[in-house]
Every structure is written in structure tokens, then in C-alpha cells.
mmCIF file of N, CA and C in Angstrom:
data_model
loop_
_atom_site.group_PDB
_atom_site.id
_atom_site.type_symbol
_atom_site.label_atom_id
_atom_site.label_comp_id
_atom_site.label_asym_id
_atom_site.label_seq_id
_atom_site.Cartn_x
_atom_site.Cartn_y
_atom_site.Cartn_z
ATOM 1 N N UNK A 13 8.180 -13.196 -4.039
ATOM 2 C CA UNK A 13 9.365 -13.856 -3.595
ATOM 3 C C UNK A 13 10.527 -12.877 -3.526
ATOM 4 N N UNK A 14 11.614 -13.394 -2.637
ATOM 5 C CA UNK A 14 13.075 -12.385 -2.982
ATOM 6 C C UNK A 14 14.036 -13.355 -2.631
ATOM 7 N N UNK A 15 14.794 -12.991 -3.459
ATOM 8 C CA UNK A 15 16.049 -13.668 -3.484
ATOM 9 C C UNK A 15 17.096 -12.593 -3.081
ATOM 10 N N UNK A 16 18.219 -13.175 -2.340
ATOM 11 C CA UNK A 16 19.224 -12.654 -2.290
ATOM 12 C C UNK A 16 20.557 -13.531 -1.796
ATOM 13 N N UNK A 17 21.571 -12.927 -2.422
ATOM 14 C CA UNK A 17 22.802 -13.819 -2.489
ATOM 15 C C UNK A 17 22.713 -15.399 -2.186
ATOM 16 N N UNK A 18 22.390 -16.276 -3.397
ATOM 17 C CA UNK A 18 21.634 -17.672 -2.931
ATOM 18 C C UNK A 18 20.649 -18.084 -2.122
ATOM 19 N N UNK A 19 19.886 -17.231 -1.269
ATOM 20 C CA UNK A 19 18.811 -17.337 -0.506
ATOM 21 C C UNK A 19 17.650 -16.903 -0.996
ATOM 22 N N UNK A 20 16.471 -17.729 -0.910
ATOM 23 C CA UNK A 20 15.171 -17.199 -0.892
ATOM 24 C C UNK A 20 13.939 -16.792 -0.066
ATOM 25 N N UNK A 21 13.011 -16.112 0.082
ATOM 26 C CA UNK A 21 12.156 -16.173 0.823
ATOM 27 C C UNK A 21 11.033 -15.599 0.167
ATOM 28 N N UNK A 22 9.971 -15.617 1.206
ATOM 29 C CA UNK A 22 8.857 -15.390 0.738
ATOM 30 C C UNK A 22 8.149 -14.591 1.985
ATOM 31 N N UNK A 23 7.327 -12.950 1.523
ATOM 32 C CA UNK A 23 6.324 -12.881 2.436
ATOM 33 C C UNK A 23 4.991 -12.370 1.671
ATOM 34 N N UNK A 24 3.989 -13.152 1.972
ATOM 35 C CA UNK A 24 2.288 -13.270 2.153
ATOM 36 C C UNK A 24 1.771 -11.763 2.573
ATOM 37 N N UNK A 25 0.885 -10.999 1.780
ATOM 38 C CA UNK A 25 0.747 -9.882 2.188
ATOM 39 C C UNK A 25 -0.933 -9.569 1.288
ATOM 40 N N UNK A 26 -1.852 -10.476 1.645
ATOM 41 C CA UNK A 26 -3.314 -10.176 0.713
ATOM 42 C C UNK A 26 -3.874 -9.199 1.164
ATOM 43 N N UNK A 27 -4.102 -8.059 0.427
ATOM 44 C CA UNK A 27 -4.929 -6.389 0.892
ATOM 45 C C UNK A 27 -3.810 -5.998 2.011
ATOM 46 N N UNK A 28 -2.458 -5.572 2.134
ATOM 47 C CA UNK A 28 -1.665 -5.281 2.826
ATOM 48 C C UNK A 28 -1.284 -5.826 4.029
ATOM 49 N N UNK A 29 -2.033 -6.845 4.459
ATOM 50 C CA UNK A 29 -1.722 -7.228 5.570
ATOM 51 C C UNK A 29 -0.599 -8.646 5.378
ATOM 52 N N UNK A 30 0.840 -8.494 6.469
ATOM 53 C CA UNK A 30 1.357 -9.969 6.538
ATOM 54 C C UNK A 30 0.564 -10.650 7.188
ATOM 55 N N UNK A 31 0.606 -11.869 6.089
ATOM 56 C CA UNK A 31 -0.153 -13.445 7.181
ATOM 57 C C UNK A 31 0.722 -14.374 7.057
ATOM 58 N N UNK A 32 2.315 -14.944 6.499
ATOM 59 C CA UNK A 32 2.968 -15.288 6.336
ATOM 60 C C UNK A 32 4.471 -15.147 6.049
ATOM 61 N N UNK A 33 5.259 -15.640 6.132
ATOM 62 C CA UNK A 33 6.371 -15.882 5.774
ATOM 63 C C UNK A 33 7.417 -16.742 5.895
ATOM 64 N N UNK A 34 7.882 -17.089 4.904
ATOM 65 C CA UNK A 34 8.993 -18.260 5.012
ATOM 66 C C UNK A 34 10.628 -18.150 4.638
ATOM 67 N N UNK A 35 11.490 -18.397 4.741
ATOM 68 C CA UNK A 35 13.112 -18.536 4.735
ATOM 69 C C UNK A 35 13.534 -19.346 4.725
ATOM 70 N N UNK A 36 14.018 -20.598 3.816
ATOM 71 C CA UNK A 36 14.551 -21.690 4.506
ATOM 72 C C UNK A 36 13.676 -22.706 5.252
ATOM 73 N N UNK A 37 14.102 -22.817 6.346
ATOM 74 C CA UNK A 37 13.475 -23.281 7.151
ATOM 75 C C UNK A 37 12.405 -23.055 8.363
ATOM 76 N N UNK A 38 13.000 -21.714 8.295
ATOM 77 C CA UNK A 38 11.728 -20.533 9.188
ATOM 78 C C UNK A 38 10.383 -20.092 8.675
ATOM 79 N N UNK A 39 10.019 -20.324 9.721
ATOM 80 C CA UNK A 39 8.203 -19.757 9.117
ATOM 81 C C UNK A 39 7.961 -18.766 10.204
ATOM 82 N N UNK A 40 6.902 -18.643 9.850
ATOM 83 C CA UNK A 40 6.121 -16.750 10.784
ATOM 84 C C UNK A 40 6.819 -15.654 10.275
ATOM 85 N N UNK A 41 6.578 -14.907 11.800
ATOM 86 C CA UNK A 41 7.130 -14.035 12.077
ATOM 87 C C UNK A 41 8.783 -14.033 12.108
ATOM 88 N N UNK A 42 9.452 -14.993 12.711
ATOM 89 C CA UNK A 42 11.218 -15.126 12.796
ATOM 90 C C UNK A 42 11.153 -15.152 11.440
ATOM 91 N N UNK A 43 10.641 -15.929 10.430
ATOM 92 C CA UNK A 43 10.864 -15.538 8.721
ATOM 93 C C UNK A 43 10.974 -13.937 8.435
ATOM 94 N N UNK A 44 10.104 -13.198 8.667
ATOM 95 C CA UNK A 44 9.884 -12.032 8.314
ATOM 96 C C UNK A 44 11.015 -11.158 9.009
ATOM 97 N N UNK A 45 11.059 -11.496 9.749
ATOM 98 C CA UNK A 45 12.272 -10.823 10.795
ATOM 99 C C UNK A 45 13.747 -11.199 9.789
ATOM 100 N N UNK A 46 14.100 -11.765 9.344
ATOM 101 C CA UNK A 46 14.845 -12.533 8.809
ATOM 102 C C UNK A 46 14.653 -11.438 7.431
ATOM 103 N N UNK A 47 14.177 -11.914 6.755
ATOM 104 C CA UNK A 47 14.255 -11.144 5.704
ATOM 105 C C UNK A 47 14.091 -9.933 5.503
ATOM 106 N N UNK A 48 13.966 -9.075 6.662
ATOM 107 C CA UNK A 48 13.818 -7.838 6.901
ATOM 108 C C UNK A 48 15.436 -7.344 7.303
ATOM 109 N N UNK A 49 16.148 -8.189 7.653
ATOM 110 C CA UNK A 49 17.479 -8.191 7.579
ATOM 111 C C UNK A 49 18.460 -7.906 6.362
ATOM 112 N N UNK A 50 18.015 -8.347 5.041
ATOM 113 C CA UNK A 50 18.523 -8.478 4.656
ATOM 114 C C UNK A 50 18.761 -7.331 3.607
ATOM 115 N N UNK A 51 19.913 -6.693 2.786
ATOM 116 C CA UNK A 51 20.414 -5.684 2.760
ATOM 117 C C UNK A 51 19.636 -5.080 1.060
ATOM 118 N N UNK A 52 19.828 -6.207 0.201
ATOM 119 C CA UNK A 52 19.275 -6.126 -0.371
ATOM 120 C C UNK A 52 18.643 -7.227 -1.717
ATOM 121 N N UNK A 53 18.272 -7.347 -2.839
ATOM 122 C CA UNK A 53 17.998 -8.917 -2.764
ATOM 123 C C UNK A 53 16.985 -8.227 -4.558
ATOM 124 N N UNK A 54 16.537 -9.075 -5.287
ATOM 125 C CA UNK A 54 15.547 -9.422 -6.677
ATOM 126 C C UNK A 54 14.182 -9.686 -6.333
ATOM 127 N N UNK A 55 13.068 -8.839 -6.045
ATOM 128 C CA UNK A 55 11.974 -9.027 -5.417
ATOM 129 C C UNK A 55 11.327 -9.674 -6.698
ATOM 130 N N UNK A 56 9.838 -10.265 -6.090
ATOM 131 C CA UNK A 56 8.849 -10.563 -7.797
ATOM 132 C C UNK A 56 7.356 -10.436 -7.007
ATOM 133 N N UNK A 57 6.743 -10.446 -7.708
ATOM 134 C CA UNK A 57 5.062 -10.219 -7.201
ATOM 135 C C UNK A 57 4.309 -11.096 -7.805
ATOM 136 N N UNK A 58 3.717 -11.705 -7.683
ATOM 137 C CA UNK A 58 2.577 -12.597 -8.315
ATOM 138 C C UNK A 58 1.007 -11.985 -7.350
ATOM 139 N N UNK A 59 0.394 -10.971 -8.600
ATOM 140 C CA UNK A 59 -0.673 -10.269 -7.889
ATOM 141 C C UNK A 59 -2.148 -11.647 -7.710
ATOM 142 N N UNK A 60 -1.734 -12.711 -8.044
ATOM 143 C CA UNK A 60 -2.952 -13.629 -8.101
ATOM 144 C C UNK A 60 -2.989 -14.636 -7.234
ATOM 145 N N UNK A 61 -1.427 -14.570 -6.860
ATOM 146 C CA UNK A 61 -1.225 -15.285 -5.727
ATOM 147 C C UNK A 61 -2.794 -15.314 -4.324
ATOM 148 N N UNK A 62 -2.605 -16.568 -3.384
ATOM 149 C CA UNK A 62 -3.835 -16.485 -2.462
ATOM 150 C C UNK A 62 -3.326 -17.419 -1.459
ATOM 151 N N UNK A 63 -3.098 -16.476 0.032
ATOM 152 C CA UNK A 63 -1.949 -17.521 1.042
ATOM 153 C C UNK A 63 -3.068 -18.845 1.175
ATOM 154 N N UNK A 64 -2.853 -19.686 1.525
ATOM 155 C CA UNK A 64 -3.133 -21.039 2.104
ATOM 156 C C UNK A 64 -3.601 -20.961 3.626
ATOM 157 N N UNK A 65 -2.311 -20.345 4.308
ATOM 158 C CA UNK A 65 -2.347 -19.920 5.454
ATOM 159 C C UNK A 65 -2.096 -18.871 6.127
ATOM 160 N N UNK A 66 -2.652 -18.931 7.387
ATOM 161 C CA UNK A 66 -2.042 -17.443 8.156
ATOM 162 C C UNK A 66 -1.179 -17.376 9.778
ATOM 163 N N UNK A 67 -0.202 -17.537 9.188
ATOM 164 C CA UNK A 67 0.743 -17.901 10.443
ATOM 165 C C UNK A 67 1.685 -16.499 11.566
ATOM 166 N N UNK A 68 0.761 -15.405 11.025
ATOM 167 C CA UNK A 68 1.065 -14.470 11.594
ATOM 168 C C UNK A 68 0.046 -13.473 11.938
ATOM 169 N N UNK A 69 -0.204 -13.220 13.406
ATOM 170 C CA UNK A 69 -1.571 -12.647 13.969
ATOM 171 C C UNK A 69 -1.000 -11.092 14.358
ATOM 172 N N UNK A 70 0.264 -10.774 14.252
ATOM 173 C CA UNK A 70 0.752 -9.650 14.576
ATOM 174 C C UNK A 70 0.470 -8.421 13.289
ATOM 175 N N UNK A 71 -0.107 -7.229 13.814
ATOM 176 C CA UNK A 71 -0.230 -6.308 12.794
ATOM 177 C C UNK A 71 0.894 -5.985 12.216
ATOM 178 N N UNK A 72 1.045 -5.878 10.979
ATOM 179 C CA UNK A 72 2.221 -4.895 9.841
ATOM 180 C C UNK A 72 2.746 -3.959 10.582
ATOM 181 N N UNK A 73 2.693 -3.231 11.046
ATOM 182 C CA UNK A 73 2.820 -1.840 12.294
ATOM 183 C C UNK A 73 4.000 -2.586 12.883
ATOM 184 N N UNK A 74 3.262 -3.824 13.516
ATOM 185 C CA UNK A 74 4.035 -4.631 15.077
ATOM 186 C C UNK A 74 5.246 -5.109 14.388
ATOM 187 N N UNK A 75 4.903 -5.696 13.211
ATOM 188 C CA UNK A 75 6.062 -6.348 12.403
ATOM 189 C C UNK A 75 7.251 -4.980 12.057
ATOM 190 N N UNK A 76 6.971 -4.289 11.592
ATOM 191 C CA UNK A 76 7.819 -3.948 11.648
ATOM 192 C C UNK A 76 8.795 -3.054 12.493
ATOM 193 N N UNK A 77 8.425 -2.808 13.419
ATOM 194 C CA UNK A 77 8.300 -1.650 14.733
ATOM 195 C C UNK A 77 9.669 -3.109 15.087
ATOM 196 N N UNK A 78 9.172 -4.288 15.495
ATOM 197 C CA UNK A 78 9.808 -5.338 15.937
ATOM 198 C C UNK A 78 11.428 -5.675 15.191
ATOM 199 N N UNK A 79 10.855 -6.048 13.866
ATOM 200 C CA UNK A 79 12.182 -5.777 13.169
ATOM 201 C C UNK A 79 13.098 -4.862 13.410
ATOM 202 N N UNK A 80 12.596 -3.660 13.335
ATOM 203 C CA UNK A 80 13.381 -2.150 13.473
ATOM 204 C C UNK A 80 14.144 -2.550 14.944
ATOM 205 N N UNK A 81 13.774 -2.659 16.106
ATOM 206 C CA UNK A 81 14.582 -3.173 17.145
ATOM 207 C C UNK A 81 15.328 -3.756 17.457
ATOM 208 N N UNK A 82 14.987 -5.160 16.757
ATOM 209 C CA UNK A 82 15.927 -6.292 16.370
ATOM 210 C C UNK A 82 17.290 -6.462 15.329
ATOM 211 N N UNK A 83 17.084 -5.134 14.335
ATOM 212 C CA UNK A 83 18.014 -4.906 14.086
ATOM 213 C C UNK A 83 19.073 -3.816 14.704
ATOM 214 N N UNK A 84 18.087 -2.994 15.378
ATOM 215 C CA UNK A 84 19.251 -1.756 16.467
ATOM 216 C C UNK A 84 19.919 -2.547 17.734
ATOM 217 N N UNK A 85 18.813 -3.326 18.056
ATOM 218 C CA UNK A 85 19.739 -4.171 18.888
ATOM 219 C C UNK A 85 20.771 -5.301 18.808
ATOM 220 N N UNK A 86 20.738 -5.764 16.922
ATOM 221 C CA UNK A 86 21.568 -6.637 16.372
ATOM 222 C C UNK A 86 21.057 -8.174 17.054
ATOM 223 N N UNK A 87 19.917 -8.124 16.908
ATOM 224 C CA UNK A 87 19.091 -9.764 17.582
ATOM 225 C C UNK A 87 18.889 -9.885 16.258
ATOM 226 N N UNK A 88 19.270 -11.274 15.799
ATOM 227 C CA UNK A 88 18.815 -12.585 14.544
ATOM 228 C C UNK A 88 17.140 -12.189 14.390
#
């Protein structure tokens, strides 16, 4: 989980790969995008954790290559 300034989120990452993420009210990828925004924040790990689901088909690479843009270009 991470928290930052009253906000929480969450991203899903079993054997390195994202298959999830949530914010609020956002799920996927716009979650991850989202919290990749953010500056800085109280991370936690739960190594036993096991996602439910997998709401993101985009490689780690793509994810973040994407983010990185979205923030040079200042897109939400």
C-alpha cells in the first residue's frame, strides 16, 4: 500500500509483474498512472499478499515508459 497526504493506493506486483492497481476510485492502469504521480508518500509490503485479479495486461516496461510521458507532458 502507499499513502500519501490523506490518500491511499495500492499496486499488485506478484514475481514483478503489475496486474493491478487502485486509487480511490480508479482501477488499472489510470490507478497506476496516478500514483506514479505522486511525489512522495509511506509505502508497506505485505510479501503474502495474492492479487484476486488482473486488471492490467500492459508490461511493467509499458507502464512505466507511459507514466514517464504523462508526466513530461503533464496528462492526469
Amino acid at each position: 500500500g502507499i499513502r500519501s497526504e490523506g490518500k491511499a493506493g495500492e499496486i499488485h506486483f506478484p514475481d514483478g509483474t503489475i496486474v493491478h492497481a487502485i486509487v480511490g476510485a480508479t482501477r488499472e492502469a489510470d490507478a497506476f498512472y496516478k500514483l506514479m504521480r505522486w511525489k512522495d508518500g509511506d509505502f508497506s509490503l505485505d510479501p503474502s499478499f495474492s492479487p484476486k485479479e488482473r486488471t492490467i495486461g500492459e508490461s511493467t516496461e509499458s507502464l512505466l515508459l507511459e507514466a514517464m510521458r504523462r508526466q513530461d507532458e503533464d496528462i492526469g
